[in-house]
PDB file of C-alpha atoms in Angstrom:
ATOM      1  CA  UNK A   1    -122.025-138.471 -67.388  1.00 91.00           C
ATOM      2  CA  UNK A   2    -120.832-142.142 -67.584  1.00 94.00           C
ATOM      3  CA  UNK A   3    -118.744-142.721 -70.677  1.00 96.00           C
ATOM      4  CA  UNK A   4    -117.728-145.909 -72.725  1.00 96.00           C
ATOM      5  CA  UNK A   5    -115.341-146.121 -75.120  1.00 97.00           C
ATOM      6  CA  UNK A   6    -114.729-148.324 -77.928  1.00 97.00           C
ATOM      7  CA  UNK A   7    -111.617-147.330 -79.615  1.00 96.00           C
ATOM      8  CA  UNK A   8    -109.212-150.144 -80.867  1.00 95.00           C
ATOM      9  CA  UNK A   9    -105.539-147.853 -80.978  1.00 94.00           C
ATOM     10  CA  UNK A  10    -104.163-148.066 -77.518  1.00 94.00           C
ATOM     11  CA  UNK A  11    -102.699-144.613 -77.433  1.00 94.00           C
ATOM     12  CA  UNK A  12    -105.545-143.036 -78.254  1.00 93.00           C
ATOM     13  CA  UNK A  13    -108.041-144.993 -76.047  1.00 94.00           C
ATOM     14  CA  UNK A  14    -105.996-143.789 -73.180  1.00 94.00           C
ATOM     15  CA  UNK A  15    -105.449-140.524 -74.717  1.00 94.00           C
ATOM     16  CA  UNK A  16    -109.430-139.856 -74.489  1.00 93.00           C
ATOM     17  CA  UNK A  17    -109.268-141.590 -71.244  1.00 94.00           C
ATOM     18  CA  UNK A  18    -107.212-139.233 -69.716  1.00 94.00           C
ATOM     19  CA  UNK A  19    -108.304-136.474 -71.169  1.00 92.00           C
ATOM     20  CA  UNK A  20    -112.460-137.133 -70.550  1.00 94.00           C
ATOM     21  CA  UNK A  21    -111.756-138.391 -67.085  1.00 92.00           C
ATOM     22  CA  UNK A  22    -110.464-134.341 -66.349  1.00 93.00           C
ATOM     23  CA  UNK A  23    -113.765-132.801 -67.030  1.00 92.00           C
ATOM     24  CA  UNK A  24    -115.553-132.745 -63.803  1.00 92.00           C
ATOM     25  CA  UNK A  25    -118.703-134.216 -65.296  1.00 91.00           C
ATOM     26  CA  UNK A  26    -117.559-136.864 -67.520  1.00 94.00           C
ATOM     27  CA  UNK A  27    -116.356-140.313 -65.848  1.00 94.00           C
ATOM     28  CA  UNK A  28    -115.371-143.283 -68.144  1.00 95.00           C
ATOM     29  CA  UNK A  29    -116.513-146.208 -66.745  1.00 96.00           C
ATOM     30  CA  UNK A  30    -115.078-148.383 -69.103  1.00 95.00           C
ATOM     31  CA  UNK A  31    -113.018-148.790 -72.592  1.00 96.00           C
ATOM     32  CA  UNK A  32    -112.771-151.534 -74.972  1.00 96.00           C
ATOM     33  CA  UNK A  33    -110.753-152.677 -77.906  1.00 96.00           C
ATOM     34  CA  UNK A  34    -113.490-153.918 -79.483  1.00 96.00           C
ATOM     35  CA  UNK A  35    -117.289-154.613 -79.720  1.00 96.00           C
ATOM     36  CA  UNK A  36    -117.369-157.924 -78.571  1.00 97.00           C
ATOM     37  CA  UNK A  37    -115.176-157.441 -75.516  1.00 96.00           C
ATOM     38  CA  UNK A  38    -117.351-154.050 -75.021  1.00 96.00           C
ATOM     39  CA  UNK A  39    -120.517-156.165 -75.301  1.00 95.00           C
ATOM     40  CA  UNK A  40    -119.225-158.984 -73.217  1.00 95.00           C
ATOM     41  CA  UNK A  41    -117.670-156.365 -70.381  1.00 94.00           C
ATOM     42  CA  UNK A  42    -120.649-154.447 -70.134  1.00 94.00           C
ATOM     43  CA  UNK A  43    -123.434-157.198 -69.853  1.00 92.00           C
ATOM     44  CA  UNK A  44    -124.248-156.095 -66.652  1.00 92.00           C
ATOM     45  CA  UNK A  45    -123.974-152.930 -66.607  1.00 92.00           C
ATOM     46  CA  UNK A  46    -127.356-151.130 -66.578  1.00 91.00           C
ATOM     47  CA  UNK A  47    -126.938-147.608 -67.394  1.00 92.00           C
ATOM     48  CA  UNK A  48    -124.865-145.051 -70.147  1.00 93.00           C
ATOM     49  CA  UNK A  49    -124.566-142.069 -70.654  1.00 93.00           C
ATOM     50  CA  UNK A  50    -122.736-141.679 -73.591  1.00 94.00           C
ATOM     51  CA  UNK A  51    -120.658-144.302 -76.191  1.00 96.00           C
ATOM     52  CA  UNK A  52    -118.081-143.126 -77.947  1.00 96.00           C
ATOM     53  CA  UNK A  53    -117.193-145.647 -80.575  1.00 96.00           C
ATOM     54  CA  UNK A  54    -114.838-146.092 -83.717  1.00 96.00           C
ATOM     55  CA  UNK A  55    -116.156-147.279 -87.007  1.00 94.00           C
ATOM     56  CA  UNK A  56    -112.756-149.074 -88.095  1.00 93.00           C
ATOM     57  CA  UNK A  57    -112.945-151.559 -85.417  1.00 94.00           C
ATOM     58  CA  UNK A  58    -111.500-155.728 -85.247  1.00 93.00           C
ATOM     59  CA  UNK A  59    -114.552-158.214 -85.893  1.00 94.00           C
ATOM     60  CA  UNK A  60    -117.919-156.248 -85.770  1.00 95.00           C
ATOM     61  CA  UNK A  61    -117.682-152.703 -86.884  1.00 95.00           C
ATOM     62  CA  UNK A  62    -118.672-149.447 -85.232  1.00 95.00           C
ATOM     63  CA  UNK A  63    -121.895-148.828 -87.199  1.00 94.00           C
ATOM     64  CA  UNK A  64    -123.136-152.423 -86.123  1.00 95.00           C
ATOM     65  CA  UNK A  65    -122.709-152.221 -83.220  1.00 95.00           C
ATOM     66  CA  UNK A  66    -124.199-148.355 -82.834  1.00 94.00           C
ATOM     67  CA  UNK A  67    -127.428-150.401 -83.647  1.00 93.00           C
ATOM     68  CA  UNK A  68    -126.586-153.059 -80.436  1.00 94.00           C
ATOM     69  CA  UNK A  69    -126.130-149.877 -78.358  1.00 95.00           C
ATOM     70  CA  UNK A  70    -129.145-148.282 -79.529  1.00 91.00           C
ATOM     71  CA  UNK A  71    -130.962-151.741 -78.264  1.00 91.00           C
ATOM     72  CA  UNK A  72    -129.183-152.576 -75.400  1.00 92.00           C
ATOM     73  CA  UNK A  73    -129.106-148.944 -73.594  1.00 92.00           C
ATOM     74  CA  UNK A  74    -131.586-147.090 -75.386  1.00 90.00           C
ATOM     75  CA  UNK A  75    -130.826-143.720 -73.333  1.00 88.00           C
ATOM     76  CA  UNK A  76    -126.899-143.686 -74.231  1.00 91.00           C
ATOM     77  CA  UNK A  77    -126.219-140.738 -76.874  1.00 91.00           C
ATOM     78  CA  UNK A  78    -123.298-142.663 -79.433  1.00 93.00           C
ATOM     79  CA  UNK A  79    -121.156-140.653 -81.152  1.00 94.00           C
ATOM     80  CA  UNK A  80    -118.768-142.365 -83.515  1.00 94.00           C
ATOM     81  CA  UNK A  81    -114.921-140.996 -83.076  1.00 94.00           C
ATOM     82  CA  UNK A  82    -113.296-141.920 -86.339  1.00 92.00           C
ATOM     83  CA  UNK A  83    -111.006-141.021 -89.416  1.00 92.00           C
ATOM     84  CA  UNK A  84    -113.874-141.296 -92.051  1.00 89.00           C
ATOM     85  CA  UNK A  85    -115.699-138.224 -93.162  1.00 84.00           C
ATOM     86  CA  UNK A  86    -117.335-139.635 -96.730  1.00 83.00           C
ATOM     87  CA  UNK A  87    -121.442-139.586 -96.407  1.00 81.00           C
ATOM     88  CA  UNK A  88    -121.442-143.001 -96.952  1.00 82.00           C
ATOM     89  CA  UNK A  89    -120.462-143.940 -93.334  1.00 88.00           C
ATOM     90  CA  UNK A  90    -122.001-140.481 -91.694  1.00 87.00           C
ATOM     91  CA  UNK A  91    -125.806-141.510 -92.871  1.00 85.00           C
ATOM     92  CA  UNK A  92    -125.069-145.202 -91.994  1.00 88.00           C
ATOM     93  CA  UNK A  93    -124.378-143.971 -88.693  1.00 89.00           C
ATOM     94  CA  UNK A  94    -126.895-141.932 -88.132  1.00 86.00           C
ATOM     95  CA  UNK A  95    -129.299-144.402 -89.314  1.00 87.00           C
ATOM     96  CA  UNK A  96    -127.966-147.043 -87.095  1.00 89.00           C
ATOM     97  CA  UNK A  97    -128.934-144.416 -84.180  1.00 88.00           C
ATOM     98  CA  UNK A  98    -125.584-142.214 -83.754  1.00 90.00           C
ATOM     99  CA  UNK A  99    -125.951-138.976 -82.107  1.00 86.00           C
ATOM    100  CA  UNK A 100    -123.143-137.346 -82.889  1.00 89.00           C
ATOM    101  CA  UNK A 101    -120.110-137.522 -85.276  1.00 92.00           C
ATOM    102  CA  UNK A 102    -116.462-136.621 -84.746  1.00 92.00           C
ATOM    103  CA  UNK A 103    -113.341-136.634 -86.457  1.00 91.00           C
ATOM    104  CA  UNK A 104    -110.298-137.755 -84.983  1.00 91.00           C
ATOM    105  CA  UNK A 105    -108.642-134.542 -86.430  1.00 89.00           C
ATOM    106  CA  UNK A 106    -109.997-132.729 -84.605  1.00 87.00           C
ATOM    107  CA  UNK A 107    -108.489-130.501 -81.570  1.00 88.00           C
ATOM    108  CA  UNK A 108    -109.020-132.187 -78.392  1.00 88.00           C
ATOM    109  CA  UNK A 109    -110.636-129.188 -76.581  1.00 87.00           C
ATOM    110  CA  UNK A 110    -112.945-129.328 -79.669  1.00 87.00           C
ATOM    111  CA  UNK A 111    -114.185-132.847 -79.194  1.00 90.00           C
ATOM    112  CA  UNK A 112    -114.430-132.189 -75.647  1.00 90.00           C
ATOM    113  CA  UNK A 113    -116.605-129.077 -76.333  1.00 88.00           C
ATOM    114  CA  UNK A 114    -119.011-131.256 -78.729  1.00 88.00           C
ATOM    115  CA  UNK A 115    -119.456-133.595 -75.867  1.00 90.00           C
ATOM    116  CA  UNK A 116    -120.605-131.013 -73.506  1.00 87.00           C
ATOM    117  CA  UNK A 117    -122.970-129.599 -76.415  1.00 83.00           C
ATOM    118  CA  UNK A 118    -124.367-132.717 -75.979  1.00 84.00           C
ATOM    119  CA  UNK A 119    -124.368-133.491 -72.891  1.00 80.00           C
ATOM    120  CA  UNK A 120    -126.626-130.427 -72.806  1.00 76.00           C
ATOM    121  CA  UNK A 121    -129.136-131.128 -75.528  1.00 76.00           C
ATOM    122  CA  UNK A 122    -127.012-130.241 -78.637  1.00 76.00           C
ATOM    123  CA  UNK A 123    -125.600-132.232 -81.424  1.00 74.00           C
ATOM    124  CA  UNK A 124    -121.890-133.588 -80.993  1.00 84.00           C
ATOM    125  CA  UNK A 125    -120.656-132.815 -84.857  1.00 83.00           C
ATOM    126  CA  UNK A 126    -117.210-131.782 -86.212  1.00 79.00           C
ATOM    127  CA  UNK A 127    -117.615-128.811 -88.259  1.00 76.00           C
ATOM    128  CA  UNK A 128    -116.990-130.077 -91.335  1.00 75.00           C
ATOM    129  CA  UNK A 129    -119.487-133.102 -90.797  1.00 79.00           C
ATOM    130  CA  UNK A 130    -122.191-130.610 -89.947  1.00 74.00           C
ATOM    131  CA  UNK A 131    -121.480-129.069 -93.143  1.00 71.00           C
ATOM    132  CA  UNK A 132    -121.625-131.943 -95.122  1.00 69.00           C
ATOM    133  CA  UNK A 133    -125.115-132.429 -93.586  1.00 71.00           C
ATOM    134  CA  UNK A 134    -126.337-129.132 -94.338  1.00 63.00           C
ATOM    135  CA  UNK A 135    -125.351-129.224 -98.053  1.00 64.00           C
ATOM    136  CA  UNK A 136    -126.462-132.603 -98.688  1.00 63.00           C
ATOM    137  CA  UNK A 137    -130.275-131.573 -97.050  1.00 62.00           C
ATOM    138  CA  UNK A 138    -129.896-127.866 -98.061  1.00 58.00           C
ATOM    139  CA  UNK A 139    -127.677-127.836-101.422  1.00 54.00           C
ATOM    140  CA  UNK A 140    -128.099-124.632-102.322  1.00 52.00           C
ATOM    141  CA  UNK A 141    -127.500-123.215 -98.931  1.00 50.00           C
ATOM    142  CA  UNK A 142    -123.070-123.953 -99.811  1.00 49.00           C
ATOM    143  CA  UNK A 143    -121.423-120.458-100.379  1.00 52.00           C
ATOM    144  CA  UNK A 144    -119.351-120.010-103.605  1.00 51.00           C
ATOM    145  CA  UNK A 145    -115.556-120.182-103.344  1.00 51.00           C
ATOM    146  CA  UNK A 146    -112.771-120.168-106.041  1.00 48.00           C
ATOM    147  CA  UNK A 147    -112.264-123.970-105.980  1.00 51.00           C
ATOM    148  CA  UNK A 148    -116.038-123.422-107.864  1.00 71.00           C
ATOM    149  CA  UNK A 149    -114.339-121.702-110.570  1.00 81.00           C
ATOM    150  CA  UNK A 150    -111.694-122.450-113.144  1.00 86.00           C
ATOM    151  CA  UNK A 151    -109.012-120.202-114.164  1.00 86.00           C
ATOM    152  CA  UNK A 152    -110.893-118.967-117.140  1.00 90.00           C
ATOM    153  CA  UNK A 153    -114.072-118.596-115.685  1.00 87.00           C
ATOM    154  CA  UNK A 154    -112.238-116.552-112.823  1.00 87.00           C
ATOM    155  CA  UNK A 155    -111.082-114.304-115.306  1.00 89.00           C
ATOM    156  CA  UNK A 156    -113.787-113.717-116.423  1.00 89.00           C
ATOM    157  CA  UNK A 157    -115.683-112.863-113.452  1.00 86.00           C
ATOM    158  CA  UNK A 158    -113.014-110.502-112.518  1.00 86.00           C
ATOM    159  CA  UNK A 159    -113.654-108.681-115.907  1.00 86.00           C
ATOM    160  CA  UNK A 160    -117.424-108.345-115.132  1.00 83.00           C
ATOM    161  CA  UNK A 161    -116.356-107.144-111.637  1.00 82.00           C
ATOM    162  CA  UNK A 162    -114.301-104.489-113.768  1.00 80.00           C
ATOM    163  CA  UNK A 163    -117.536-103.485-115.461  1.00 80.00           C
ATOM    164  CA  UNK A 164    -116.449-105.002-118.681  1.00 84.00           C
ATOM    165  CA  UNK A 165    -119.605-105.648-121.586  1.00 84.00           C
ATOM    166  CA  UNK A 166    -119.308-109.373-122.992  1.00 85.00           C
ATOM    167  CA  UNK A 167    -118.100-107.893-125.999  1.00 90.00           C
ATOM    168  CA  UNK A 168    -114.990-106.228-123.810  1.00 90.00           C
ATOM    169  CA  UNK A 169    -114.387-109.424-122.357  1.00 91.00           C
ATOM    170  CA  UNK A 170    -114.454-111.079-125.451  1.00 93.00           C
ATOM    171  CA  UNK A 171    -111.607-108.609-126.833  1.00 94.00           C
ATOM    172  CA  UNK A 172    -109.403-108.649-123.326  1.00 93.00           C
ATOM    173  CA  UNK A 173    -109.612-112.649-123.251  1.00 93.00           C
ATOM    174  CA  UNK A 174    -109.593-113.098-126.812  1.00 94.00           C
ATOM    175  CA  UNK A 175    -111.850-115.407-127.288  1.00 92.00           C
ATOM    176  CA  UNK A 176    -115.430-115.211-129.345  1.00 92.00           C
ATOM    177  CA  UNK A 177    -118.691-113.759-127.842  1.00 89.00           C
ATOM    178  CA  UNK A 178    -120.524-116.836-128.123  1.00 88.00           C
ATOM    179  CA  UNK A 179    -117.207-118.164-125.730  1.00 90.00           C
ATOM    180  CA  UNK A 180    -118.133-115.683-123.448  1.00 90.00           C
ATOM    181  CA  UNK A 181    -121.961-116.521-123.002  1.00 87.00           C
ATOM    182  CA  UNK A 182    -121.111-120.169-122.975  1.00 86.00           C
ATOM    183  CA  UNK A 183    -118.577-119.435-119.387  1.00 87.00           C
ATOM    184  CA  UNK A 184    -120.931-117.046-118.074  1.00 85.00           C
ATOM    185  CA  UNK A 185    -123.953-120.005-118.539  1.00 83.00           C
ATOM    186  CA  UNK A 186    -121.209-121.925-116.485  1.00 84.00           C
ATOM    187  CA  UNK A 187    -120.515-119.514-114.150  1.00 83.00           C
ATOM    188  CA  UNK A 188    -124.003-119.327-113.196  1.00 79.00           C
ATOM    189  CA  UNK A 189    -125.219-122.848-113.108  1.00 78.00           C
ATOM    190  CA  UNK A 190    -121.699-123.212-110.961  1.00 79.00           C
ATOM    191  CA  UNK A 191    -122.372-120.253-108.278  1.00 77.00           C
ATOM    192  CA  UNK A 192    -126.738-120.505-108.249  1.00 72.00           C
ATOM    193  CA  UNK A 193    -126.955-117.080-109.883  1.00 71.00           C
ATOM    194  CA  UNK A 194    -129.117-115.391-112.411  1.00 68.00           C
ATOM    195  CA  UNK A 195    -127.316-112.426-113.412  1.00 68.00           C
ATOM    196  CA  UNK A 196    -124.792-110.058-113.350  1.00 72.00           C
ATOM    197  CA  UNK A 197    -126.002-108.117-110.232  1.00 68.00           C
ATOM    198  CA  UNK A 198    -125.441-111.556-108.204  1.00 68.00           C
ATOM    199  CA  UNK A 199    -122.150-111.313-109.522  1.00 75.00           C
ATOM    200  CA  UNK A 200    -121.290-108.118-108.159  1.00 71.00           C
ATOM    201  CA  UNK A 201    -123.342-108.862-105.032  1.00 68.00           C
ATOM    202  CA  UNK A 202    -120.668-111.628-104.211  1.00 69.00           C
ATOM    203  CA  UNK A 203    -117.510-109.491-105.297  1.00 64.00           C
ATOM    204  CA  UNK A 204    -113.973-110.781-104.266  1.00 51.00           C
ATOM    205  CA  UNK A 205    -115.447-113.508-102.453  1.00 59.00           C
ATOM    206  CA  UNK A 206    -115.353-115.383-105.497  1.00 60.00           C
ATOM    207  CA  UNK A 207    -111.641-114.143-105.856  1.00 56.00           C
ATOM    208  CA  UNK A 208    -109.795-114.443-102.629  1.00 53.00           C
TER     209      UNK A 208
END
């Protein structure tokens, strides 16, 4: 697989130099600073395999000039290597023909295994970028967690886990009946359940 890279940090362009050019099947053929030196090095060169490209770049950006690579070698996967993980830049890049989308947190061995999914037909996408693209097309599909809950609605979901009535929560929290209904509406609209029995269906997940 011949590899480009368009990374404008030093140490890390030779860090994913070195580190690519160790896998047997990878070979970078060149790296770049920029776009325009990439664009100007490469003018002759007729085949890619893959670009890996940062969005943050000097003078043109990485998502512009996904779309040059995208015209100019039309059979090169891109996968943008970069800090930002907001949706903004992910659909911009995948609209401007990215493949693949990778944090630069992420564990070498891990961006080296995304490029080898891709390599053989899969998608190159940190974890947490994949999930972002699952909840945004699927949003119900996100499981609950305790960051969905506040401290008050925690409690109470840990009193209906107890097998507490509304009334029994009322009196253990202190609080009015109609209090009660209005967290569990909360609860519910927060977590995509309907009733008590999802509650207990879920159990400490929504606790731990």
């Amino acid at each position: 697989m011949q590899i480009a890279i368009v990374e404008d940090d030093p140490q890390t362009r030779s860090l994913l130099k070195a580190l690519l050019d160790t896998e047997p099947s990878f070979c970078v053929v060149m790296d770049s600073d920029s776009m325009e030196h990439f664009l100007w090095d490469a003018r002759h060169v007729d085949h890619l395999d893959l670009v890996l490209l940062d969005i943050e770049l000097p003078g043109m950006n990485g998502i512009r000039g996904a779309s040059m690579v995208r015209d100019r070698w039309p059979e090169a996967d891109i996968v943008m290597l970069t800090v930002y993980e907001n949706w903004d830049y992910i659909f911009k890049a995948l609209q401007a023909g990215a493949s693949g989308y990778l944090l630069k947190s992420s564990p070498l061995d891990q961006i080296v295994q995304s490029l080898h999914l891709l390599r053989e037909g899969g998608a190159a996408m940190t974890p947490q970028i994949a999930m972002k693209l699952v909840k945004y097309f699927h949003p119900d599909s996100a499981q609950p967690s305790e960051s969905d809950l506040t401290d008050r609605q925690k409690e109470v979901v840990a009193a209906i886990l107890d097998g507490l009535s509304y009334k029994e929560i009322a009196d253990r929290l202190c609080v009015s009946l109609g209090t009660v209904h209005s967290h569990i509406k909360r609860i519910y609209r927060k977590l995509n359940v309907h009733s008590k029995g999802d509650i207990y269906r879920l159990g400490e997940q929504l606790l731990s």
